[in-house]
Short mmCIF file of C-alpha atoms in Angstrom, two decimals:
data_model
loop_
_atom_site.label_atom_id
_atom_site.label_comp_id
_atom_site.label_asym_id
_atom_site.label_seq_id
_atom_site.Cartn_x
_atom_site.Cartn_y
_atom_site.Cartn_z
CA MET A 193 15.49 -7.91 -30.04
CA LYS A 194 17.11 -9.63 -26.80
CA LYS A 195 17.45 -6.13 -25.46
CA TYR A 196 13.78 -5.22 -26.03
CA LEU A 197 12.68 -8.24 -24.49
CA ALA A 198 14.82 -7.50 -21.36
CA LEU A 199 13.57 -4.12 -21.25
CA THR A 200 9.86 -5.40 -21.46
CA LEU A 201 10.38 -7.91 -18.72
CA GLY A 202 12.33 -5.57 -16.47
CA VAL A 203 9.57 -2.85 -16.78
CA LEU A 204 7.06 -5.64 -15.80
CA THR A 205 9.09 -6.50 -12.89
CA ALA A 206 9.41 -2.85 -11.90
CA ILE A 207 5.57 -2.33 -12.15
CA GLY A 208 5.02 -5.35 -9.94
CA GLY A 209 7.49 -4.11 -7.42
CA PHE A 210 5.59 -0.84 -7.06
CA VAL A 211 2.20 -1.84 -6.71
CA ASP A 212 1.31 -3.89 -3.41
CA ILE A 213 -1.51 -3.90 -0.72
CA GLY A 214 -0.20 -0.54 0.60
CA ASP A 215 -0.59 1.30 -2.71
CA ILE A 216 -4.07 -0.32 -3.15
CA VAL A 217 -5.33 0.56 0.22
CA THR A 218 -3.73 3.99 0.49
CA ASN A 219 -4.75 5.17 -3.01
CA ALA A 220 -8.30 3.97 -2.48
CA GLU A 221 -8.65 5.74 0.98
CA ALA A 222 -6.99 8.98 -0.38
CA GLY A 223 -9.22 8.84 -3.54
CA ALA A 224 -12.41 8.41 -1.47
CA ARG A 225 -11.55 11.12 0.88
CA PHE A 226 -9.53 13.59 -1.14
CA GLY A 227 -10.17 12.70 -4.82
CA LEU A 228 -7.07 13.15 -6.79
CA GLY A 229 -6.03 16.07 -4.45
CA LEU A 230 -2.94 13.94 -3.45
CA THR A 231 -1.57 13.09 -6.64
CA TRP A 232 1.46 15.26 -6.10
CA VAL A 233 2.49 12.93 -3.31
CA VAL A 234 2.34 9.96 -5.60
CA VAL A 235 4.31 11.91 -8.24
CA LEU A 236 6.94 12.76 -5.51
CA GLY A 237 7.18 9.14 -4.26
CA VAL A 238 7.53 7.84 -7.83
CA ILE A 239 10.37 10.31 -8.43
CA GLY A 240 12.08 9.40 -5.19
CA ILE A 241 11.91 5.56 -5.74
CA CYS A 242 13.07 5.95 -9.38
CA ALA A 243 16.16 8.04 -8.03
CA TYR A 244 17.02 5.61 -5.36
CA ALA A 245 16.23 2.37 -7.28
CA GLU A 246 18.51 3.73 -10.09
CA MET A 247 21.16 4.41 -7.51
CA SER A 248 20.88 0.76 -6.07
CA GLY A 249 20.92 -0.71 -9.45
CA ARG A 250 24.13 1.23 -10.31
CA ILE A 251 25.72 0.17 -6.92
CA VAL A 252 24.95 -3.43 -7.95
CA ALA A 253 26.16 -3.14 -11.35
CA ALA A 254 29.48 -1.37 -10.52
CA THR A 255 30.23 -3.51 -7.50
CA GLY A 256 28.50 -6.79 -8.38
CA ARG A 257 27.42 -6.73 -4.74
CA PRO A 258 23.93 -5.98 -3.24
CA VAL A 259 23.39 -2.56 -1.75
CA TYR A 260 22.97 -3.79 1.84
CA ASP A 261 26.30 -5.68 1.77
CA VAL A 262 28.05 -2.42 0.63
CA ILE A 263 26.30 -0.37 3.20
CA ARG A 264 27.44 -2.62 5.98
CA GLU A 265 30.96 -2.52 4.84
CA ARG A 266 30.96 1.41 4.37
CA LEU A 267 29.11 2.42 7.36
CA GLY A 268 30.30 -0.21 9.81
CA PRO A 269 28.17 -3.02 11.46
CA ARG A 270 26.66 -0.90 14.16
CA ALA A 271 25.06 1.54 11.97
CA ALA A 272 23.85 -0.97 9.49
CA LEU A 273 22.34 -2.86 12.41
CA PHE A 274 19.69 0.10 13.08
CA ASN A 275 18.93 -0.10 9.21
CA LEU A 276 18.66 -3.88 9.53
CA ILE A 277 16.28 -3.94 12.71
CA ALA A 278 13.97 -1.07 11.34
CA SER A 279 13.66 -2.53 7.73
CA PHE A 280 13.43 -6.15 8.91
CA ILE A 281 10.35 -5.26 11.31
CA VAL A 282 8.67 -3.02 8.68
CA THR A 283 9.18 -5.65 5.85
CA LEU A 284 7.88 -8.49 7.85
CA LEU A 285 4.76 -6.56 8.78
CA THR A 286 4.40 -5.76 5.09
CA LEU A 287 4.68 -9.36 4.26
CA ALA A 288 2.01 -10.25 6.83
CA ALA A 289 -0.23 -7.42 5.25
CA GLN A 290 0.41 -9.01 1.66
CA ILE A 291 -0.60 -12.51 2.84
CA GLY A 292 -3.76 -11.23 4.58
CA GLY A 293 -4.60 -9.19 1.45
CA VAL A 294 -4.39 -12.35 -0.84
CA ALA A 295 -6.51 -14.05 1.70
CA VAL A 296 -9.09 -11.45 1.66
CA ALA A 297 -9.06 -11.26 -2.21
CA ILE A 298 -9.88 -14.99 -2.26
CA GLN A 299 -12.64 -14.48 0.54
CA LEU A 300 -14.14 -11.95 -1.94
CA ALA A 301 -14.02 -14.43 -4.65
CA SER A 302 -15.31 -17.51 -2.50
CA GLY A 303 -17.29 -15.94 0.45
CA ILE A 304 -15.14 -18.08 2.79
CA PRO A 305 -13.70 -16.16 5.77
CA HIS A 306 -10.11 -14.74 4.99
CA VAL A 307 -8.58 -16.46 8.25
CA VAL A 308 -9.42 -20.02 6.68
CA TRP A 309 -7.27 -18.90 3.60
CA VAL A 310 -4.32 -17.70 5.58
CA ALA A 311 -2.72 -21.08 5.96
CA PRO A 312 -3.11 -22.06 2.34
CA VAL A 313 -1.76 -18.84 1.10
CA ALA A 314 1.37 -19.00 3.21
CA ILE A 315 2.05 -22.52 2.29
CA GLY A 316 1.38 -21.79 -1.39
CA LEU A 317 3.78 -19.02 -1.25
CA TRP A 318 6.56 -21.03 0.28
CA ILE A 319 5.94 -23.71 -2.38
CA LEU A 320 6.14 -21.00 -5.18
CA MET A 321 9.40 -19.65 -3.81
CA TRP A 322 10.76 -23.19 -3.39
CA ARG A 323 9.93 -24.51 -6.86
CA VAL A 324 9.40 -21.71 -9.42
CA LYS A 325 12.28 -19.89 -10.95
CA PHE A 326 12.90 -16.12 -9.71
CA GLU A 327 12.58 -14.62 -13.22
CA LYS A 328 9.47 -16.75 -13.99
CA ILE A 329 7.81 -15.62 -10.87
CA GLU A 330 8.60 -11.88 -11.38
CA ARG A 331 7.46 -11.74 -14.90
CA ILE A 332 4.45 -13.73 -14.85
CA LEU A 333 3.08 -12.09 -11.79
CA GLY A 334 4.17 -8.68 -13.14
CA LEU A 335 2.40 -9.13 -16.46
CA ALA A 336 -0.91 -10.51 -14.57
CA GLY A 337 -0.75 -7.62 -12.05
CA LEU A 338 -1.18 -5.29 -14.99
CA THR A 339 -4.98 -6.16 -15.02
CA ILE A 340 -5.48 -3.79 -12.15
CA ALA A 341 -5.39 -1.18 -14.96
CA VAL A 342 -9.12 -2.10 -14.97
CA PHE A 343 -9.50 0.88 -12.36
CA ALA A 344 -8.13 3.34 -14.71
CA VAL A 345 -10.27 2.09 -17.53
CA SER A 346 -13.15 2.06 -15.42
CA ILE A 347 -13.16 5.74 -14.92
CA TRP A 348 -14.50 6.26 -18.71
CA TRP A 349 -17.45 4.08 -18.05
CA LEU A 350 -18.35 5.78 -14.71
CA ASP A 351 -18.71 9.12 -16.62
CA PRO A 352 -16.79 11.43 -14.22
CA ASP A 353 -16.98 15.28 -14.18
CA TRP A 354 -13.35 15.72 -15.90
CA SER A 355 -12.90 19.31 -14.99
CA ALA A 356 -13.48 18.28 -11.26
CA LEU A 357 -11.06 15.62 -11.52
CA SER A 358 -8.46 17.71 -13.20
CA GLY A 359 -9.02 20.53 -10.65
CA GLN A 360 -8.21 17.85 -7.86
CA VAL A 361 -4.98 16.82 -9.53
CA MET A 362 -3.81 20.53 -9.70
CA SER A 363 -4.64 20.97 -6.07
CA ILE A 364 -1.90 20.87 -3.13
CA THR A 365 -4.12 21.79 -0.14
CA PRO A 366 -6.77 20.01 1.52
CA PRO A 367 -10.46 20.28 0.30
CA PRO A 368 -12.54 22.65 2.32
CA GLY A 369 -13.89 21.12 5.46
CA GLU A 370 -10.78 18.60 5.59
CA PRO A 371 -8.41 19.01 8.59
CA VAL A 372 -4.83 19.68 7.67
CA PRO A 373 -3.37 17.07 9.84
CA THR A 374 -5.75 14.15 8.24
CA TYR A 375 -4.63 15.40 4.82
CA LEU A 376 -1.13 15.03 6.09
CA TYR A 377 -1.36 11.83 7.46
CA TYR A 378 -2.78 10.48 4.12
CA ALA A 379 0.05 12.17 2.24
CA VAL A 380 2.58 10.54 4.69
CA THR A 381 1.20 6.94 4.15
CA LEU A 382 0.83 7.49 0.35
CA PHE A 383 4.66 8.53 0.18
CA ALA A 384 5.63 5.56 2.37
CA ALA A 385 3.60 3.25 0.23
CA ALA A 386 5.53 4.55 -2.86
CA MET A 387 8.86 4.26 -1.10
CA THR A 388 8.51 1.18 1.00
CA PRO A 389 11.95 0.15 2.13
CA TYR A 390 11.91 -3.53 0.58
CA GLU A 391 11.66 -2.12 -2.82
CA VAL A 392 15.36 -1.22 -2.68
CA PHE A 393 16.45 -4.38 -1.01
CA PHE A 394 14.60 -6.60 -3.43
CA PHE A 395 15.57 -4.57 -6.49
CA SER A 396 19.32 -4.55 -5.63
CA SER A 397 19.39 -8.24 -4.51
CA GLY A 398 17.54 -9.34 -7.60
CA GLY A 399 20.01 -7.42 -9.71
CA VAL A 400 22.77 -9.67 -8.01
CA GLU A 401 20.76 -12.73 -8.74
CA GLU A 402 20.27 -11.66 -12.35
CA ARG A 403 24.03 -10.85 -12.51
CA TRP A 404 23.85 -7.16 -13.68
CA THR A 405 27.02 -5.50 -15.11
CA VAL A 406 27.73 -1.85 -16.03
CA LYS A 407 26.91 -3.04 -19.61
CA GLN A 408 23.32 -3.47 -18.64
CA LEU A 409 23.08 0.20 -16.86
CA GLY A 410 21.09 1.56 -19.81
CA ILE A 411 18.40 -1.04 -19.76
CA GLN A 412 18.19 -1.23 -15.93
CA ARG A 413 17.88 2.52 -15.96
CA ALA A 414 15.07 2.38 -18.56
CA ASN A 415 13.41 -0.32 -16.37
CA VAL A 416 13.36 1.94 -13.46
CA LEU A 417 12.14 5.06 -15.36
CA ILE A 418 9.40 3.29 -17.32
CA GLY A 419 8.34 0.60 -14.71
CA PHE A 420 7.98 2.61 -11.51
CA PRO A 421 6.06 5.44 -13.15
CA LEU A 422 3.66 2.97 -14.84
CA GLY A 423 3.22 1.34 -11.46
CA GLY A 424 2.39 5.01 -10.10
CA LEU A 425 -0.28 5.54 -12.73
CA LEU A 426 -1.76 2.10 -12.04
CA SER A 427 -1.96 3.27 -8.30
CA LEU A 428 -3.47 6.71 -9.39
CA GLY A 429 -6.07 4.65 -11.29
CA ILE A 430 -7.32 3.25 -7.99
CA ALA A 431 -7.52 6.56 -6.54
CA ALA A 432 -9.42 8.02 -9.49
CA ALA A 433 -11.85 5.29 -9.43
CA ALA A 434 -12.59 5.96 -5.68
CA ALA A 435 -12.61 9.74 -6.52
CA VAL A 436 -15.57 9.18 -8.96
CA ALA A 437 -17.66 6.56 -7.48
CA ILE A 438 -17.03 6.66 -3.70
CA LEU A 439 -16.14 10.31 -2.79
CA PRO A 440 -19.49 11.96 -3.98
CA LEU A 441 -21.22 9.66 -1.50
CA GLY A 442 -19.30 10.85 1.36
CA MET A 443 -18.11 7.34 2.26
CA GLU A 444 -14.97 5.98 3.95
CA VAL A 445 -12.87 3.04 2.59
CA GLU A 446 -12.06 0.58 5.25
CA THR A 447 -11.98 -2.68 3.39
CA LEU A 448 -10.68 -4.22 0.25
CA GLY A 449 -14.25 -5.12 -0.62
CA GLN A 450 -15.13 -1.52 -0.74
CA VAL A 451 -12.01 -0.83 -3.02
CA VAL A 452 -13.45 -3.21 -5.69
CA LEU A 453 -17.10 -1.43 -5.78
CA PRO A 454 -16.32 0.96 -8.35
CA ILE A 455 -15.35 -1.78 -10.73
CA GLY A 456 -18.63 -3.58 -9.99
CA LEU A 457 -20.54 -0.45 -10.96
CA ALA A 458 -18.46 -0.01 -14.14
CA PHE A 459 -18.31 -3.60 -15.45
CA GLY A 460 -20.30 -5.82 -13.41
CA LEU A 461 -19.35 -9.54 -13.23
CA ALA A 462 -16.39 -9.46 -15.67
CA GLY A 463 -14.93 -6.35 -14.07
CA MET A 464 -14.93 -8.06 -10.60
CA ILE A 465 -13.16 -11.18 -11.94
CA VAL A 466 -10.42 -9.06 -13.57
CA VAL A 467 -9.89 -6.94 -10.28
CA LEU A 468 -9.88 -9.85 -8.04
CA PHE A 469 -7.43 -11.77 -10.13
CA GLY A 470 -5.25 -8.44 -10.35
CA PHE A 471 -5.35 -8.05 -6.53
CA PHE A 472 -4.39 -11.72 -6.12
CA THR A 473 -1.37 -11.59 -8.48
CA VAL A 474 -0.06 -8.22 -7.23
CA MET A 475 -0.29 -9.19 -3.61
CA VAL A 476 1.23 -12.66 -4.34
CA GLY A 477 4.08 -10.94 -6.16
CA ALA A 478 4.55 -8.48 -3.30
CA ALA A 479 4.47 -11.20 -0.84
CA PHE A 480 7.29 -12.95 -2.64
CA GLU A 481 9.29 -9.84 -2.75
CA THR A 482 8.70 -9.02 0.89
CA ALA A 483 9.57 -12.72 2.05
CA MET A 484 12.71 -12.75 -0.19
CA SER A 485 13.74 -9.36 1.03
CA CYS A 486 13.59 -10.57 4.81
CA GLY A 487 16.16 -13.25 3.73
CA TYR A 488 18.42 -10.95 1.76
CA MET A 489 18.70 -8.40 4.64
CA LEU A 490 19.65 -10.95 7.40
CA ALA A 491 21.83 -12.97 5.17
CA GLN A 492 23.53 -9.91 3.55
CA TYR A 493 24.23 -8.25 7.05
CA PHE A 494 25.71 -11.58 8.50
CA GLY A 495 27.60 -12.39 5.55
CA TRP A 496 25.86 -15.82 4.93
CA GLN A 497 25.46 -17.48 1.59
CA TRP A 498 22.28 -16.28 -0.06
CA GLY A 499 20.24 -16.22 -3.33
CA LYS A 500 17.38 -17.93 -4.69
CA ARG A 501 19.44 -19.72 -7.25
CA LYS A 502 21.63 -21.30 -4.45
CA GLN A 503 20.27 -24.70 -3.37
CA PRO A 504 18.73 -24.81 0.17
CA LYS A 505 21.68 -27.03 1.38
CA ARG A 506 24.25 -24.29 0.17
CA ALA A 507 22.35 -21.34 1.50
CA ALA A 508 20.42 -23.11 4.65
CA ARG A 509 20.30 -20.04 6.70
CA PHE A 510 19.12 -17.74 4.05
CA HIS A 511 16.23 -19.98 2.96
CA ALA A 512 15.37 -20.77 6.73
CA VAL A 513 14.94 -17.02 7.24
CA VAL A 514 12.65 -16.58 4.16
CA ALA A 515 10.53 -19.64 5.38
CA GLY A 516 10.75 -18.39 9.03
CA SER A 517 9.42 -14.83 7.90
CA VAL A 518 6.64 -16.61 5.96
CA LEU A 519 5.60 -18.53 9.06
CA LEU A 520 5.89 -15.42 11.47
CA ALA A 521 3.78 -13.24 9.04
CA PHE A 522 1.19 -16.33 8.86
CA LEU A 523 1.05 -16.25 12.68
CA ILE A 524 0.45 -12.32 12.66
CA VAL A 525 -2.50 -12.59 10.18
CA GLN A 526 -4.04 -15.91 11.79
CA THR A 527 -4.66 -13.88 14.88
CA GLY A 528 -7.54 -12.36 12.84
CA VAL A 529 -6.30 -8.95 12.91
CA ASP A 530 -7.58 -6.93 9.97
CA PRO A 531 -5.02 -6.89 7.01
CA VAL A 532 -5.85 -3.26 6.19
CA MET A 533 -4.91 -2.32 9.73
CA ILE A 534 -1.63 -4.27 9.51
CA THR A 535 -0.94 -2.37 6.02
CA GLU A 536 -1.75 1.04 7.77
CA VAL A 537 0.65 0.26 10.73
CA SER A 538 3.41 -1.14 8.35
CA LEU A 539 3.23 2.02 6.17
CA ILE A 540 3.68 4.23 9.46
CA GLY A 541 6.40 2.01 10.24
CA SER A 542 7.92 2.45 6.70
CA ALA A 543 7.53 6.26 6.86
CA VAL A 544 9.70 6.13 10.32
CA ALA A 545 12.32 3.82 8.82
CA LEU A 546 12.75 5.47 5.54
CA PRO A 547 15.85 7.58 6.33
CA LEU A 548 17.61 4.64 7.50
CA THR A 549 17.19 2.86 4.07
CA TYR A 550 17.68 5.77 1.79
CA LEU A 551 20.65 7.78 3.40
CA PRO A 552 23.11 5.02 3.29
CA VAL A 553 22.21 4.43 -0.30
CA LEU A 554 22.92 8.11 -1.16
CA ILE A 555 26.12 7.89 0.77
CA VAL A 556 27.41 4.65 -1.13
CA ALA A 557 26.24 6.07 -4.43
CA ASN A 558 28.74 8.93 -3.96
CA ASP A 559 31.59 6.97 -2.87
CA ARG A 560 34.19 6.55 -5.72
CA GLN A 561 35.98 3.69 -4.00
CA TYR A 562 32.94 1.55 -4.63
CA LEU A 563 31.45 3.07 -7.86
CA GLY A 564 34.51 4.51 -9.69
CA ASP A 565 33.16 6.73 -12.58
CA HIS A 566 29.69 5.60 -11.81
CA VAL A 567 29.07 7.82 -8.88
CA ASN A 568 26.03 10.15 -8.76
CA GLY A 569 26.07 13.06 -10.88
CA ARG A 570 24.81 16.57 -9.89
CA PHE A 571 21.28 15.95 -11.02
CA GLY A 572 21.29 12.59 -9.23
CA ASN A 573 22.40 14.04 -6.14
CA ALA A 574 19.97 16.95 -6.22
CA VAL A 575 17.02 14.54 -6.69
CA GLY A 576 18.32 12.19 -4.16
CA LEU A 577 18.82 15.14 -1.64
CA VAL A 578 15.30 16.69 -2.17
CA THR A 579 13.73 13.26 -1.71
CA LEU A 580 15.84 12.61 1.49
CA LEU A 581 14.47 15.94 2.94
CA VAL A 582 10.95 14.74 2.24
CA VAL A 583 11.75 11.44 3.69
CA LEU A 584 13.04 13.04 6.80
CA ILE A 585 9.97 15.19 7.22
CA ALA A 586 7.71 12.22 6.65
CA ALA A 587 9.56 10.14 9.27
CA VAL A 588 9.37 12.80 11.85
CA ALA A 589 5.70 13.59 11.30
CA ALA A 590 4.40 10.10 10.82
CA ILE A 591 3.78 9.03 14.37
CA PRO A 592 2.44 12.54 15.74
CA LEU A 593 0.11 12.61 12.72
CA MET A 594 -1.12 8.98 13.36
CA ILE A 595 -1.82 9.77 16.96
CA ALA A 596 -3.43 13.09 16.35
CA THR A 597 -5.81 11.86 13.60
CA GLY A 598 -6.47 8.48 15.18
CA MET A 599 -4.92 6.96 11.93
CA GLY A 600 -6.72 9.39 9.49
CA ALA A 601 -10.18 9.05 11.01
CA MET B 237 30.06 20.01 10.46
CA GLY B 238 31.04 21.99 13.73
CA THR B 239 29.56 20.85 17.02
CA GLY B 240 27.75 24.44 17.48
CA THR B 241 25.95 23.84 13.91
CA ARG B 242 25.06 20.37 14.80
CA SER B 243 23.64 21.33 18.11
CA ARG B 244 21.60 24.04 16.29
CA LEU B 245 20.36 21.77 13.73
CA HIS B 246 19.26 19.18 16.69
CA ARG B 247 17.25 22.09 18.27
CA LEU B 248 15.77 23.05 15.16
CA ALA B 249 14.54 19.54 14.49
CA ALA B 250 13.32 19.32 17.86
CA VAL B 251 11.31 22.63 17.68
CA PHE B 252 9.90 21.53 14.19
CA ALA B 253 8.81 18.05 15.61
CA LEU B 254 7.16 19.87 18.75
CA ALA B 255 5.35 22.48 16.54
CA LEU B 256 4.20 19.70 14.22
CA SER B 257 2.89 17.77 17.06
CA LEU B 258 1.06 20.63 18.78
CA ALA B 259 -0.38 21.67 15.50
CA ALA B 260 -1.81 18.09 14.91
CA CYS B 261 -3.03 17.75 18.44
CA SER B 262 -4.68 21.26 18.31
CA SER B 263 -6.83 19.98 15.36
CA LEU B 264 -7.75 16.79 16.84
CA ALA B 265 -11.20 17.92 17.61
CA ALA B 266 -11.53 19.12 14.05
CA SER B 267 -10.21 15.95 12.91
CA THR B 268 -12.40 13.45 14.70
CA GLY B 269 -15.20 15.25 16.02
CA THR B 270 -17.46 14.00 18.90
CA LYS B 271 -18.05 10.24 19.45
CA GLU B 272 -21.67 10.62 18.37
CA ASP B 273 -20.41 12.40 15.09
CA GLN B 274 -17.97 9.53 14.50
CA LEU B 275 -20.76 6.98 14.85
CA THR B 276 -23.02 9.08 12.60
CA ALA B 277 -20.34 9.11 10.02
CA VAL B 278 -19.56 5.27 10.19
CA THR B 279 -23.39 4.57 9.84
CA HIS B 280 -23.49 6.92 6.95
CA SER B 281 -20.50 5.16 5.32
CA GLN B 282 -22.13 1.68 5.59
CA VAL B 283 -25.26 2.81 4.21
CA GLN B 284 -23.52 4.19 1.05
CA THR B 285 -21.54 0.91 0.89
CA ALA B 286 -25.09 -0.93 0.86
CA ARG B 287 -25.99 1.64 -1.71
CA LEU B 288 -23.14 0.92 -4.05
CA ALA B 289 -23.40 -2.77 -3.49
CA ALA B 290 -27.17 -2.62 -4.52
CA GLU B 291 -26.22 -0.48 -7.62
CA ALA B 292 -23.43 -3.15 -8.64
CA GLY B 293 -26.11 -5.83 -7.99
CA LEU B 294 -28.32 -4.05 -10.54
CA GLU B 295 -25.57 -4.03 -13.31
CA ASP B 296 -26.28 -6.41 -16.29
CA PRO B 297 -24.66 -8.74 -15.91
CA PRO B 298 -24.51 -7.97 -12.04
CA ALA B 299 -21.28 -8.01 -9.99
CA PRO B 300 -20.84 -11.55 -8.45
CA ALA B 301 -23.29 -12.13 -5.39
CA VAL B 302 -20.50 -13.78 -3.46
CA THR B 303 -18.27 -10.56 -3.47
CA LEU B 304 -21.06 -8.22 -2.79
CA THR B 305 -22.22 -10.50 0.12
CA VAL B 306 -18.67 -10.22 1.73
CA VAL B 307 -18.80 -6.53 1.44
CA LEU B 308 -22.28 -6.23 3.14
CA ASP B 309 -21.12 -8.80 5.87
CA ASP B 310 -18.38 -6.35 6.72
CA ALA B 311 -20.66 -3.34 6.60
CA ARG B 312 -23.11 -5.26 9.01
CA THR B 313 -20.22 -6.05 11.34
CA GLU B 314 -19.28 -2.40 11.39
CA LEU B 315 -22.86 -1.30 12.11
CA VAL B 316 -23.30 -3.95 14.80
CA GLY B 317 -20.02 -2.49 16.47
CA THR B 318 -21.50 0.97 16.09
CA GLN B 319 -24.66 -0.13 17.92
CA GLU B 320 -22.65 -1.51 20.70
CA ASP B 321 -20.53 1.60 21.10
CA LEU B 322 -23.73 3.88 20.87
CA ALA B 323 -25.39 1.58 23.80
CA LYS B 324 -22.14 2.26 25.90
CA LEU B 325 -22.32 6.13 25.30
CA PRO B 326 -23.76 8.29 28.05
CA GLY B 327 -26.94 10.31 27.25
CA ASP B 328 -29.95 9.85 25.26
CA HIS B 329 -29.15 8.59 21.63
CA GLU B 330 -32.44 7.16 20.68
CA ASP B 331 -32.63 9.00 17.30
CA LEU B 332 -29.15 7.71 16.11
CA ALA B 333 -29.94 4.23 17.64
CA GLY B 334 -32.88 4.10 15.43
CA LEU B 335 -30.94 4.98 12.30
CA VAL B 336 -28.32 2.52 13.04
CA GLU B 337 -31.11 -0.31 13.43
CA ASP B 338 -32.59 1.01 10.06
CA ALA B 339 -29.10 0.76 8.51
CA ILE B 340 -28.63 -2.95 9.66
CA ALA B 341 -32.12 -3.91 8.31
CA LEU B 342 -31.21 -2.17 5.05
CA VAL B 343 -27.96 -4.16 4.90
CA ASP B 344 -29.68 -7.46 5.55
CA ARG B 345 -32.28 -6.64 3.04
CA THR B 346 -29.71 -5.79 0.23
CA ALA B 347 -27.90 -8.97 0.96
CA THR B 348 -30.82 -11.15 0.67
CA ALA B 349 -32.08 -9.43 -2.62
CA ILE B 350 -28.46 -9.93 -3.98
CA GLU B 351 -28.37 -13.57 -3.26
CA ASP B 352 -31.85 -14.11 -4.69
CA GLY B 353 -30.97 -11.97 -7.70
CA ASP B 354 -34.29 -10.15 -6.86
CA ARG B 355 -34.11 -6.95 -8.97
CA PRO B 356 -37.26 -5.11 -7.82
CA ALA B 357 -36.05 -5.69 -4.15
CA LEU B 358 -32.71 -4.29 -5.12
CA ARG B 359 -34.25 -1.05 -6.60
CA GLU B 360 -36.20 -0.53 -3.47
CA ALA B 361 -33.21 -1.20 -1.34
CA LEU B 362 -31.34 1.22 -3.46
CA ARG B 363 -34.13 3.89 -2.80
CA GLN B 364 -34.26 3.15 1.01
CA ALA B 365 -30.39 3.62 1.16
CA GLU B 366 -30.58 7.02 -0.53
CA ALA B 367 -33.35 8.19 1.89
CA LEU B 368 -31.27 6.73 4.91
CA ALA B 369 -28.10 8.45 3.84
CA THR B 370 -29.97 11.72 3.32
CA ALA B 371 -31.40 11.45 6.96
CA LEU B 372 -28.00 10.76 8.50
CA GLU B 373 -26.49 13.56 6.57
CA ASP B 374 -29.26 15.90 7.90
CA ARG B 375 -28.47 14.66 11.30
CA SER B 376 -24.71 15.45 11.04
CA GLU B 377 -25.55 18.84 9.94
CA LYS B 378 -27.66 19.58 13.03
CA LEU B 379 -24.93 18.12 15.30
#
């Protein structure tokens, strides 16, 4: 019974870890523009994040240490510094995007401009991190975040042309009239949203906080292999709702408000309440994960005491970095810059930084000195290498595509 | 890995990046169109946003007015920005300027109808949104 409970809770955590403002925005934009024509990218991203999250979990279980700590030791401080700088900047921007997204979700429910909500959201987040236990935050927000399944349910109410939708799913080329670079730009951002670097840092550090051992490898693997694909399905639900309600009108999605319109059409008042609650919880969860990841990265690189379980006076620098990151993110959003714009910039940054995150994980997961008999098998390496190749292509293509398409215009 | 192989790999990566950049840049025009095309597309998108908001307001029970009003405020901001961009554009764009003006008026009427819960006015706004969207699509095809 205890095992099943651990599995259920772990799956919820993985679902919550997958879906954030990046997934919401990119899936809605892609759905409104290409229908379900970029489903293959989400599938690729889910396979990639499953492979690397499983490796990260295995590293934690076998060594009892977080992935970043092992990477610094294995590759040396200089190589790990590149990883640190790139990942920290991207994660900080992602945190800003989540805080901005939460503020916009409250604006959509209250009508009061989002800039008014940014400070209360940042303070609330800090209190949540300070006062509530790690497991409780992850599980309650993970469970509440499932409400965004309302997008997938709405498709039946919107009465789509199922054969057209399935045709889009099977397609791997841009629809007629859509330029190839724009299609590829959205493919890169969708892939980056699925494989955002903080997911690996948070997942592995969370494993240390929850004291994983090799005895729990089975459950941890099941969490990854069930939770992330379910997260991917929830994201595809957003794309599908946009494909059904927005694509036929030739309308572009540029705001979170436009993303929720299909739910308003399908379920009116009740649907809007559910979807705004879902957005709120998903983005608060992601803001918690990104803020903690900022602390994890710096503390693990510099060898400071770290961990949410540790009292602030015992891990003062870790807690200061977490609070400082929330403050910096707050200042970014408080300038009034559009949270959707921050999301898009952070996703391009993520795409560029992806190889710096995932290559070291693959190297460490193959090192017998650290993992003993738990090193990657042939299948794990094959999936890891193919994903890494895609990651490299996405990293090289991200900035040229962003410039050439004017951010997917 | 030998130095020769590594250098070949570096060159291959550079050629790949260059080819990708050139391909991307060459389709820039196809991707973004002229400024007038872009402004027409933005206007069309906001008109369709108003249309969806009106439809959501006609649901039973309707989607919350507060949420739809925020959506329409954003649409209005975009349209006012489009109007300003159009004014700076050299040449005669009276035709498009008129459509943008109509779009702003439509968004305002839809927002008022949603706030008042005025269903006949919402149905009328929906009809006008469809007509305006068609006019903008016809214009795009002519460009």
